[in-house]
Amino acid sequence: MEIARFVQLLRARWLAVLACVALGTGAGLVLPLTMTPVYEARAQTFITLADASAPDASLFASSQFTMSRLKSYTMLVGSPGVLGPVIADLGLGTDVATLRDAVTASNPSGSFIISVTAQSGDPATAAAIANAVSERLGTAIEDLEASSAGAQVSAQVVREAEPPASPTSPRRKLALALGLLAGLAVGLGLAAARQQLDRSVRTAEHLKQVTGAGVLTEVPLDPSIAGVTRSLSVTESFRTLRASLRFVDVDHPPRVIAVSSAVVAEGKTSTAVNLAASLAASGSTVCLVDADLRRPGVSQHIGILDSVGLSDTLIGEYPLDDVLVDWEDGVTVLPAGTLPPDPAALLGSQAMTATVAALHERFDFVILDTPPLTPVVDGAVLGALADGTILVVRHGSTDAAAVARAAETLDDAGARLLGTVLNRVPRTRRRRAEYSYVPRTRTGPGPARHADGARADDAAEGAAAEGAAAGAPDGAAASSPDDVTRSLAPDDVTPSPAPDDAGGSPAPTAEADEPARTRAPGGPAPDDAEQQNAAQEHAEQEHAPRAATTQHRTPRAAAGAARP
């Protein structure tokens, strides 16, 4: 479990860890370049007895005496009697205290060897100092022991120092390794600290725990979203959102839906636009209302003019029909219009209630893009007018406390929280694999295919299965896409043929487009020219934008006979 948490930490904060490792490695590379190189040279002196003809007992006693004094000899290396003549001989231009810091002497245990080590910024100077100090140390030892009775001590340089080929400091490889390890340690520490202090929403489970409502869909990160997205993964997410709304309340499915967020920059406007387009792609009539009278964004998001709109209708300057704008994909847009001085009072007026009721009667769905819930009360006021509110939460950005306050605001206003949308979820390797299936198109004669590669009759069977899962009246399962969407439409209108989710035109009727469909096995083959013409028309219909809806459209009323 600890390893799994560590891997999760690295995946969540890998950029911070990588940045610290890069800084540490860079410091390990740069710092040695700013330091003065230090060269180290070593000379060795052997300490022996001067009188080798003495009896063995005397030699043994003298050697023991010399061995006991070797540690004292090494301390002579820093004396002025040794370093002073070295400075004068080499003309170093320094004092004894400074040279003492650059020279050391040591005696390996059990040996008669004294090693003298000298450091300098110049390799030749380091070798000269080591040799000179060794000679002067030997002379000092001999002079001190000259007055002793018996055998006398002799010091002889057995290994002269040579100029070193490379500096001993700084050690670049060691500095690079230490910098890398230090950067990794600092990066992991910062990542762990940020993970502990991070209170943003990052998972659907956390979001459900904070709001108490279900997560309707997760929208993957797609920086290219503008207007209606063409990304397959994002489109599938909004199809999931559309399907989830059908199961929120089977007996009374929501038709007036407010889309809001806890704070700004969560993606509520793009969610509202793409939800409206997805609902229209299923054959429903949709009105997208820019109800954010403080910072409207729908018109700019989809590229339409908003000189007049909702606010102008509410104050009675323009009729509702004059401010509705037909947009592609079967969506009618009601822009925000002139920004009022008191948006909350205008949105809470009876005129707003009447306007929402009029749009409810005219369209299958009304999508309200509302202001954020925590900064102002406009979103809560509109949420009370709608059948329910969808709360958009940005992955890794929105604080969990702000999301909880937004849910409480809706509850205090008597608004219903339909569910949440976790927006801009990073595309992990697993999620990318889910959408790696490339859509296939058909250019020759045969059954028509949707933009996602599914056959038209397969889509009808899938829609029928959805209708059966939702529950048809009297236990009867739906047998066509129209049966599925009929539960969301008024009962007193005739359902129209449902286009595919990619925004294509309705399926051809039995009387008008019979040659365009493949005949049953065993039947006569259609004419080749007719097949090619039908396939070309079908391809043009799939790639052409949906015809704009009229301003006086009635719910679920569209031209064309019912699909068989």
Coordinates of C-alpha atoms in Angstrom, one line a residue:
M1 CA 0.0 0.0 0.0
E2 CA 2.9 2.4 0.8
I3 CA 4.4 1.7 -2.6
A4 CA 1.1 2.4 -4.3
R5 CA 0.8 5.7 -2.4
F6 CA 4.4 6.6 -3.4
V7 CA 3.7 5.9 -7.1
Q8 CA 0.5 7.9 -6.9
L9 CA 2.5 10.8 -5.4
L10 CA 5.0 10.6 -8.2
R11 CA 2.3 10.6 -10.8
A12 CA 0.5 13.5 -9.3
R13 CA 3.6 15.7 -8.5
W14 CA 6.2 14.4 -11.1
L15 CA 6.7 17.9 -12.5
A16 CA 7.8 19.3 -9.1
V17 CA 10.0 16.3 -8.5
L18 CA 11.6 16.6 -11.9
A19 CA 12.2 20.4 -11.5
C20 CA 14.0 19.8 -8.2
V21 CA 16.1 17.0 -9.7
A22 CA 17.0 19.3 -12.6
L23 CA 18.0 22.1 -10.3
G24 CA 20.0 19.8 -8.1
T25 CA 21.8 18.3 -11.1
G26 CA 22.5 21.8 -12.5
A27 CA 23.9 23.0 -9.2
G28 CA 26.1 19.9 -9.1
L29 CA 27.4 20.8 -12.6
V30 CA 27.8 24.6 -12.0
L31 CA 29.2 24.8 -8.5
P32 CA 32.5 22.9 -9.3
L33 CA 33.1 25.3 -12.1
T34 CA 33.0 28.3 -9.7
M35 CA 35.5 26.7 -7.2
T36 CA 39.3 27.0 -7.3
P37 CA 40.9 23.6 -8.0
V38 CA 43.1 22.2 -5.3
Y39 CA 46.0 19.9 -6.1
E40 CA 47.5 17.5 -3.5
A41 CA 51.0 16.0 -3.5
R42 CA 52.5 13.5 -1.0
A43 CA 56.1 12.6 0.0
Q44 CA 57.3 9.9 2.4
T45 CA 60.1 9.8 4.9
F46 CA 61.6 6.7 6.5
I47 CA 62.8 6.8 10.1
T48 CA 65.7 4.5 10.9
L49 CA 68.5 4.0 13.5
A50 CA 71.9 5.5 12.4
D51 CA 74.1 2.9 14.2
A52 CA 73.3 -0.6 12.7
S53 CA 76.4 -2.3 14.5
A54 CA 74.8 -2.0 17.9
P55 CA 73.9 -5.3 19.7
D56 CA 70.5 -6.8 19.0
A57 CA 69.2 -6.0 22.4
S58 CA 70.3 -2.4 22.0
L59 CA 68.7 -2.2 18.5
F60 CA 65.4 -3.6 19.8
A61 CA 65.3 -1.1 22.6
S62 CA 66.2 1.8 20.3
S63 CA 63.5 0.8 17.7
Q64 CA 60.9 0.7 20.4
F65 CA 62.1 4.0 21.6
T66 CA 61.8 5.4 18.0
M67 CA 58.4 3.8 17.4
S68 CA 57.1 5.5 20.6
R69 CA 58.3 8.9 19.4
L70 CA 57.0 8.7 15.8
K71 CA 53.6 10.3 16.7
S72 CA 55.5 13.2 18.2
Y73 CA 57.6 13.6 15.0
T74 CA 54.5 14.2 12.9
M75 CA 53.6 17.1 15.1
L76 CA 56.8 18.8 14.2
V77 CA 55.6 19.4 10.6
G78 CA 53.7 22.5 11.6
S79 CA 56.4 24.1 13.6
P80 CA 58.1 27.3 12.5
G81 CA 61.5 25.6 12.6
V82 CA 60.2 23.4 9.7
L83 CA 57.9 25.7 7.7
G84 CA 59.9 28.9 8.1
P85 CA 62.9 27.6 6.0
V86 CA 60.5 26.1 3.5
I87 CA 58.9 29.5 2.9
A88 CA 62.3 31.0 2.5
D89 CA 63.7 28.3 0.2
L90 CA 60.7 28.3 -2.2
G91 CA 59.9 32.0 -2.0
L92 CA 56.2 31.3 -1.3
G93 CA 55.4 34.8 -0.1
T94 CA 53.1 33.5 2.7
D95 CA 53.3 33.1 6.4
V96 CA 53.7 30.1 8.7
A97 CA 50.1 30.0 9.8
T98 CA 48.8 29.9 6.2
L99 CA 51.2 27.2 5.1
R100 CA 50.4 25.2 8.2
D101 CA 46.8 24.9 7.0
A102 CA 48.1 23.4 3.7
V103 CA 50.5 20.8 5.1
T104 CA 49.7 17.7 7.1
A105 CA 51.8 14.7 8.3
S106 CA 50.7 11.2 9.3
N107 CA 52.2 8.0 10.5
P108 CA 50.6 4.7 9.4
S109 CA 50.1 2.4 12.4
G110 CA 53.0 -0.1 12.9
S111 CA 55.3 1.6 10.4
F112 CA 58.4 3.8 10.4
I113 CA 57.0 6.0 7.6
I114 CA 56.0 9.6 7.9
S115 CA 53.8 10.9 5.0
V116 CA 53.8 14.6 4.3
T117 CA 50.9 16.0 2.2
A118 CA 50.8 19.5 0.8
Q119 CA 47.9 21.3 -1.0
S120 CA 48.1 24.1 -3.5
G121 CA 46.3 25.6 -6.5
D122 CA 49.3 24.7 -8.6
P123 CA 50.4 21.1 -9.0
A124 CA 54.1 21.9 -9.2
T125 CA 54.0 24.1 -6.1
A126 CA 52.2 21.3 -4.2
A127 CA 54.9 18.8 -5.1
A128 CA 57.7 21.3 -4.2
I129 CA 56.2 22.1 -0.8
A130 CA 55.7 18.4 0.1
N131 CA 59.4 17.6 -0.8
A132 CA 60.8 20.6 1.0
V133 CA 58.7 20.0 4.2
S134 CA 59.8 16.3 4.2
E135 CA 63.5 17.3 4.0
R136 CA 63.2 19.9 6.7
L137 CA 61.2 17.6 8.9
G138 CA 63.9 14.9 8.7
T139 CA 66.6 17.5 9.5
A140 CA 64.6 18.7 12.5
I141 CA 64.2 15.1 13.8
E142 CA 67.9 14.3 13.4
D143 CA 68.8 17.5 15.3
L144 CA 66.5 16.8 18.1
E145 CA 67.8 13.2 18.6
A146 CA 71.5 14.0 18.1
S147 CA 72.0 14.7 21.8
S148 CA 70.5 11.4 22.8
A149 CA 72.9 8.7 24.1
G150 CA 73.3 5.5 22.1
A151 CA 72.1 4.9 18.5
Q152 CA 70.8 8.0 16.8
V153 CA 67.7 8.4 14.5
S154 CA 68.1 9.0 10.8
A155 CA 65.3 10.4 8.5
Q156 CA 65.5 9.7 4.8
V157 CA 63.1 10.7 2.0
V158 CA 62.2 7.5 0.3
R159 CA 59.4 8.8 -2.0
E160 CA 59.5 12.2 -3.5
A161 CA 56.2 14.0 -4.4
E162 CA 55.3 14.4 -8.0
P163 CA 53.0 17.1 -9.5
P164 CA 49.5 15.6 -9.5
A165 CA 47.7 15.2 -12.9
S166 CA 44.2 16.1 -11.7
P167 CA 42.9 18.2 -8.8
T168 CA 41.5 16.5 -5.7
S169 CA 38.9 19.2 -5.2
P170 CA 36.3 19.9 -6.4
R171 CA 35.3 16.3 -7.3
R172 CA 32.9 16.9 -10.2
K173 CA 31.4 13.4 -10.4
L174 CA 30.8 13.4 -6.6
A175 CA 29.2 16.9 -6.8
L176 CA 27.0 15.8 -9.7
A177 CA 25.8 12.7 -7.8
L178 CA 25.2 14.7 -4.6
G179 CA 23.3 17.4 -6.5
L180 CA 21.1 14.8 -8.1
L181 CA 20.3 13.0 -4.8
A182 CA 19.7 16.3 -3.0
G183 CA 17.4 17.5 -5.7
L184 CA 15.5 14.2 -5.6
A185 CA 15.2 14.4 -1.8
V186 CA 14.0 18.0 -1.9
G187 CA 11.5 17.3 -4.7
L188 CA 10.0 14.3 -2.9
G189 CA 9.8 16.3 0.3
L190 CA 8.0 19.2 -1.5
A191 CA 5.7 16.8 -3.3
A192 CA 4.7 15.1 -0.1
A193 CA 4.1 18.4 1.6
R194 CA 2.0 19.7 -1.2
Q195 CA 0.1 16.5 -1.4
Q196 CA -0.7 16.8 2.3
L197 CA -1.7 20.5 2.1
D198 CA -3.6 20.1 -1.2
R199 CA -7.3 20.3 -0.6
S200 CA -8.4 20.4 -4.2
V201 CA -10.8 17.8 -5.8
R202 CA -8.9 15.3 -7.8
T203 CA -11.1 12.2 -7.9
A204 CA -14.7 11.4 -8.5
E205 CA -14.9 9.6 -5.1
H206 CA -13.7 12.7 -3.3
L207 CA -16.1 14.9 -5.2
K208 CA -19.0 12.6 -4.4
Q209 CA -17.9 12.6 -0.7
V210 CA -17.8 16.5 -0.6
T211 CA -21.1 17.2 -2.3
G212 CA -23.1 14.1 -1.5
A213 CA -24.3 14.0 -5.1
G214 CA -23.3 11.6 -7.9
V215 CA -20.7 12.4 -10.5
L216 CA -22.5 12.5 -13.8
T217 CA -19.4 12.4 -16.0
E218 CA -15.7 13.1 -16.1
V219 CA -14.6 15.4 -19.0
P220 CA -11.0 14.8 -20.0
L221 CA -8.5 17.6 -20.4
D222 CA -8.8 19.1 -23.9
P223 CA -7.2 22.6 -24.3
S224 CA -8.6 22.9 -27.8
I225 CA -12.2 23.1 -26.7
A226 CA -13.9 26.1 -28.3
G227 CA -17.6 26.0 -29.1
V228 CA -18.7 22.4 -29.6
T229 CA -15.7 20.1 -29.2
R230 CA -14.8 17.6 -31.9
S231 CA -12.6 15.5 -29.7
L232 CA -13.9 11.9 -29.5
S233 CA -13.1 11.5 -25.8
V234 CA -14.8 14.7 -24.8
T235 CA -17.8 14.0 -27.0
E236 CA -18.2 10.6 -25.3
S237 CA -18.1 12.4 -21.9
F238 CA -21.0 14.6 -22.8
R239 CA -22.9 11.7 -24.2
T240 CA -22.4 10.1 -20.8
L241 CA -23.7 13.2 -19.2
R242 CA -26.7 13.2 -21.5
A243 CA -27.5 9.6 -20.6
S244 CA -26.9 10.2 -16.9
L245 CA -29.5 13.0 -16.9
R246 CA -32.1 10.5 -18.1
F247 CA -31.6 8.3 -15.0
V248 CA -31.5 11.2 -12.4
D249 CA -35.3 11.1 -12.2
V250 CA -37.0 8.6 -14.5
D251 CA -40.6 9.7 -13.5
H252 CA -39.8 13.5 -13.9
P253 CA -36.7 13.9 -16.0
P254 CA -35.2 17.4 -15.7
R255 CA -35.8 19.7 -18.7
V256 CA -34.7 23.1 -17.4
I257 CA -31.1 22.5 -16.3
A258 CA -28.9 25.1 -14.7
V259 CA -25.1 24.7 -15.1
S260 CA -23.0 26.4 -12.5
S261 CA -19.7 26.1 -10.6
A262 CA -18.3 27.0 -7.2
V263 CA -15.8 29.6 -8.5
V264 CA -14.7 31.1 -11.8
A265 CA -12.7 29.4 -14.5
E266 CA -14.2 25.9 -13.8
G267 CA -15.5 25.3 -17.4
K268 CA -19.2 25.8 -16.8
T269 CA -19.8 27.7 -20.0
S270 CA -18.1 25.0 -22.2
T271 CA -20.0 22.4 -20.3
A272 CA -23.3 24.1 -21.0
V273 CA -22.5 24.6 -24.7
N274 CA -21.5 21.0 -25.2
L275 CA -24.4 19.6 -23.2
A276 CA -26.8 21.6 -25.3
A277 CA -25.1 20.3 -28.5
S278 CA -25.2 16.7 -27.3
L279 CA -28.9 17.0 -26.4
A280 CA -29.7 18.4 -29.8
A281 CA -27.7 15.6 -31.5
S282 CA -30.2 13.2 -30.0
G283 CA -33.1 14.9 -31.7
S284 CA -34.2 17.2 -29.0
T285 CA -34.9 20.9 -29.3
V286 CA -32.6 22.9 -27.0
C287 CA -32.5 26.5 -25.9
L288 CA -29.1 27.6 -24.4
V289 CA -29.6 30.7 -22.2
D290 CA -26.7 32.9 -21.1
A291 CA -28.0 33.7 -17.7
D292 CA -24.7 35.1 -16.4
L293 CA -25.5 38.8 -16.5
R294 CA -22.2 39.7 -14.8
R295 CA -19.6 38.0 -17.0
P296 CA -21.5 36.4 -19.9
G297 CA -19.4 34.0 -22.0
V298 CA -21.7 31.9 -24.2
S299 CA -21.8 34.3 -27.1
Q300 CA -18.0 34.7 -27.1
H301 CA -17.6 31.0 -26.7
I302 CA -19.6 30.1 -29.8
G303 CA -19.0 33.3 -31.8
I304 CA -22.4 35.1 -32.0
L305 CA -23.5 38.7 -31.3
D306 CA -25.0 39.5 -28.0
S307 CA -26.0 43.2 -28.3
V308 CA -29.5 42.3 -27.1
G309 CA -30.7 39.3 -25.2
L310 CA -32.1 38.1 -21.9
S311 CA -31.9 41.3 -19.9
D312 CA -33.5 43.3 -22.7
T313 CA -36.4 40.9 -22.7
L314 CA -36.8 40.9 -19.0
I315 CA -37.2 44.7 -18.9
G316 CA -39.7 44.6 -21.8
E317 CA -37.6 46.3 -24.5
Y318 CA -37.6 43.4 -26.9
P319 CA -40.0 40.4 -27.4
L320 CA -38.5 37.0 -26.7
D321 CA -38.8 36.0 -30.3
D322 CA -36.6 38.9 -31.4
V323 CA -33.6 38.1 -29.3
L324 CA -33.4 34.3 -29.9
V325 CA -30.5 33.4 -32.1
D326 CA -30.5 30.2 -34.2
W327 CA -27.2 28.3 -33.9
E328 CA -25.9 25.2 -35.6
D329 CA -26.5 21.7 -34.3
G330 CA -30.2 22.4 -33.6
V331 CA -29.5 24.8 -30.6
T332 CA -31.3 28.1 -30.2
V333 CA -29.3 30.6 -28.1
L334 CA -30.6 33.4 -25.9
P335 CA -27.7 35.8 -25.3
A336 CA -27.2 37.7 -22.1
G337 CA -27.8 41.1 -23.6
T338 CA -27.2 44.4 -21.9
L339 CA -25.5 44.0 -18.5
P340 CA -27.9 45.4 -15.7
P341 CA -26.7 47.2 -12.6
D342 CA -28.5 44.6 -10.3
P343 CA -28.4 41.2 -12.0
A344 CA -29.7 39.3 -8.9
A345 CA -32.9 41.4 -8.7
L346 CA -33.5 41.0 -12.4
L347 CA -33.0 37.2 -12.4
G348 CA -35.3 36.8 -9.4
S349 CA -38.1 38.8 -11.0
Q350 CA -41.4 37.5 -12.2
A351 CA -40.4 38.3 -15.7
M352 CA -37.5 35.8 -15.4
T353 CA -39.9 33.1 -14.1
A354 CA -42.3 33.8 -17.0
T355 CA -39.4 33.7 -19.6
V356 CA -38.2 30.3 -18.3
A357 CA -41.7 29.0 -18.4
A358 CA -42.2 30.2 -22.0
L359 CA -38.9 28.5 -23.1
H360 CA -39.9 25.4 -21.2
E361 CA -43.1 25.2 -23.3
R362 CA -41.3 25.8 -26.6
F363 CA -38.2 23.6 -26.2
D364 CA -37.5 20.1 -25.0
F365 CA -34.6 21.3 -22.9
V366 CA -33.5 24.7 -21.5
I367 CA -29.9 25.0 -20.4
L368 CA -29.1 28.0 -18.2
D369 CA -25.4 29.0 -18.0
T370 CA -25.4 30.7 -14.6
P371 CA -22.7 32.6 -12.5
P372 CA -20.6 30.9 -9.9
L373 CA -22.3 30.1 -6.7
T374 CA -19.8 31.3 -4.0
P375 CA -19.1 34.9 -5.3
V376 CA -22.7 35.9 -6.0
V377 CA -26.3 34.7 -5.3
D378 CA -27.4 34.7 -9.0
G379 CA -26.6 31.0 -9.5
A380 CA -28.7 30.0 -6.5
V381 CA -31.6 32.1 -7.6
L382 CA -31.5 30.5 -11.1
G383 CA -31.1 27.1 -9.6
A384 CA -34.4 27.5 -7.8
L385 CA -36.1 28.3 -11.1
A386 CA -34.7 25.2 -12.8
D387 CA -35.5 21.6 -12.4
G388 CA -32.0 21.1 -11.1
T389 CA -28.4 22.3 -11.2
I390 CA -25.3 20.6 -12.5
L391 CA -22.2 21.7 -10.6
V392 CA -19.0 21.8 -12.6
V393 CA -15.7 21.2 -10.7
R394 CA -12.3 21.6 -12.2
H395 CA -9.9 18.7 -11.5
G396 CA -7.0 19.7 -9.2
S397 CA -8.0 23.3 -9.1
T398 CA -11.2 23.8 -7.1
D399 CA -10.9 23.7 -3.3
A400 CA -13.1 21.1 -1.7
A401 CA -14.3 23.6 0.9
A402 CA -15.5 25.9 -1.9
V403 CA -17.4 23.0 -3.6
A404 CA -19.0 22.1 -0.2
R405 CA -20.1 25.8 0.2
A406 CA -21.6 25.8 -3.3
A407 CA -23.6 22.7 -2.6
E408 CA -24.8 24.2 0.7
T409 CA -25.8 27.4 -1.2
L410 CA -28.0 25.5 -3.5
D411 CA -29.6 23.6 -0.7
D412 CA -30.3 26.8 1.3
A413 CA -31.9 28.3 -1.8
G414 CA -34.2 25.3 -2.3
A415 CA -32.4 24.3 -5.5
R416 CA -31.9 20.7 -6.5
L417 CA -28.4 19.4 -7.2
L418 CA -28.7 16.9 -10.0
G419 CA -25.1 15.9 -9.9
T420 CA -21.6 17.1 -10.6
V421 CA -19.2 17.1 -13.6
L422 CA -15.5 16.6 -12.9
N423 CA -13.9 18.8 -15.6
R424 CA -10.4 18.9 -17.3
V425 CA -9.3 15.5 -15.9
P426 CA -5.8 14.7 -17.1
R427 CA -5.5 12.0 -19.7
T428 CA -3.7 9.1 -18.1
R429 CA -2.3 6.3 -20.2
R430 CA -5.4 4.2 -19.3
R431 CA -7.8 6.8 -20.4
R432 CA -6.0 7.4 -23.7
A433 CA -6.3 3.7 -24.4
E434 CA -10.0 3.9 -23.9
Y435 CA -10.3 6.3 -26.8
S436 CA -7.7 4.9 -29.1
Y437 CA -10.2 3.2 -31.3
V438 CA -10.2 5.1 -34.6
P439 CA -13.6 5.8 -36.1
R440 CA -14.3 4.1 -39.4
T441 CA -16.2 5.7 -42.3
R442 CA -17.9 3.9 -45.2
T443 CA -17.7 5.4 -48.6
G444 CA -19.5 2.7 -50.7
P445 CA -23.1 1.6 -50.7
G446 CA -24.4 -0.1 -47.7
P447 CA -25.9 0.7 -44.2
A448 CA -25.3 4.3 -43.2
R449 CA -22.7 4.8 -40.4
H450 CA -22.4 7.5 -37.7
A451 CA -19.3 9.6 -37.3
D452 CA -18.0 7.3 -34.6
G453 CA -18.1 4.3 -36.9
A454 CA -21.3 2.7 -35.6
R455 CA -24.0 1.6 -38.1
A456 CA -27.3 3.4 -38.0
D457 CA -29.2 0.3 -37.2
D458 CA -26.7 -0.5 -34.4
A459 CA -27.3 2.9 -33.0
A460 CA -31.0 2.3 -33.1
E461 CA -30.6 -1.0 -31.2
G462 CA -28.3 0.8 -28.6
A463 CA -30.9 3.5 -28.1
A464 CA -33.6 0.8 -27.8
A465 CA -31.5 -0.9 -25.1
E466 CA -31.2 2.4 -23.2
G467 CA -34.9 2.8 -23.4
A468 CA -35.5 -0.7 -22.1
A469 CA -33.1 0.0 -19.2
A470 CA -34.8 3.2 -18.4
G471 CA -38.2 1.4 -18.2
A472 CA -40.9 1.8 -20.8
P473 CA -44.6 2.2 -19.8
D474 CA -46.5 -1.1 -19.2
G475 CA -43.3 -3.0 -19.3
A476 CA -42.8 -2.5 -23.1
A477 CA -39.2 -1.9 -24.2
A478 CA -38.5 0.9 -26.7
S479 CA -37.7 -0.3 -30.2
S480 CA -36.2 2.9 -31.7
P481 CA -34.3 6.0 -30.7
D482 CA -37.6 7.9 -30.9
D483 CA -39.1 5.7 -28.2
V484 CA -36.1 6.6 -26.0
T485 CA -36.4 10.3 -26.4
R486 CA -40.2 10.3 -26.2
S487 CA -40.0 10.0 -22.5
L488 CA -38.2 13.4 -22.4
A489 CA -40.7 15.1 -24.7
P490 CA -44.3 16.3 -24.2
D491 CA -46.9 13.7 -24.9
D492 CA -49.0 15.9 -27.2
V493 CA -46.4 16.2 -30.0
T494 CA -45.2 13.9 -32.7
P495 CA -41.6 12.7 -32.3
S496 CA -39.3 13.4 -35.2
P497 CA -36.5 11.2 -36.5
A498 CA -33.5 11.3 -34.2
P499 CA -30.2 12.2 -35.9
D500 CA -27.0 10.6 -34.9
D501 CA -24.8 11.9 -32.1
A502 CA -22.3 13.3 -34.4
G503 CA -24.7 16.0 -35.7
G504 CA -25.8 14.3 -38.9
S505 CA -29.2 14.6 -40.5
P506 CA -32.2 12.3 -39.7
A507 CA -32.3 8.8 -41.1
P508 CA -34.0 8.6 -44.5
T509 CA -37.7 7.6 -44.6
A510 CA -39.0 4.4 -46.1
E511 CA -40.7 6.1 -49.0
A512 CA -38.2 8.8 -50.0
D513 CA -34.8 7.1 -49.5
E514 CA -35.5 3.4 -50.1
P515 CA -32.7 3.1 -52.8
A516 CA -30.1 4.4 -50.4
R517 CA -30.4 1.4 -48.1
T518 CA -29.1 -2.1 -48.6
R519 CA -31.8 -4.5 -49.5
A520 CA -32.3 -7.7 -47.7
P521 CA -30.4 -10.8 -48.8
G522 CA -32.0 -12.5 -51.7
G523 CA -33.7 -9.4 -53.0
P524 CA -32.9 -7.5 -56.2
A525 CA -29.7 -5.5 -56.1
P526 CA -30.2 -1.7 -56.3
D527 CA -28.9 0.3 -59.2
D528 CA -25.2 1.2 -58.9
A529 CA -25.8 4.8 -59.9
E530 CA -28.5 5.2 -57.3
Q531 CA -26.3 3.6 -54.6
Q532 CA -23.4 6.0 -55.4
N533 CA -25.7 9.0 -55.3
A534 CA -27.3 7.9 -52.1
A535 CA -23.9 7.3 -50.5
Q536 CA -22.6 10.7 -51.6
E537 CA -25.7 12.5 -50.2
H538 CA -25.3 10.6 -46.9
A539 CA -21.7 11.7 -46.6
E540 CA -22.6 15.3 -47.3
Q541 CA -25.3 15.2 -44.7
E542 CA -22.9 13.7 -42.1
H543 CA -20.3 16.4 -42.6
A544 CA -22.7 19.4 -43.0
P545 CA -23.8 21.3 -39.9
R546 CA -27.3 20.8 -38.8
A547 CA -29.9 23.1 -40.1
A548 CA -30.7 26.0 -37.7
T549 CA -33.8 25.7 -35.7
T550 CA -36.5 28.3 -36.2
Q551 CA -37.5 30.8 -33.6
H552 CA -41.1 29.6 -33.4
R553 CA -40.2 25.9 -33.1
T554 CA -42.6 23.8 -31.0
P555 CA -41.3 21.0 -28.8
R556 CA -40.4 17.9 -30.6
A557 CA -42.0 19.2 -33.8
A558 CA -39.8 18.7 -36.9
A559 CA -40.4 18.0 -40.6
G560 CA -40.3 14.5 -41.8
A561 CA -42.3 11.3 -41.2
A562 CA -41.6 9.1 -38.3
R563 CA -38.8 6.6 -38.7
P564 CA -40.0 3.1 -39.2

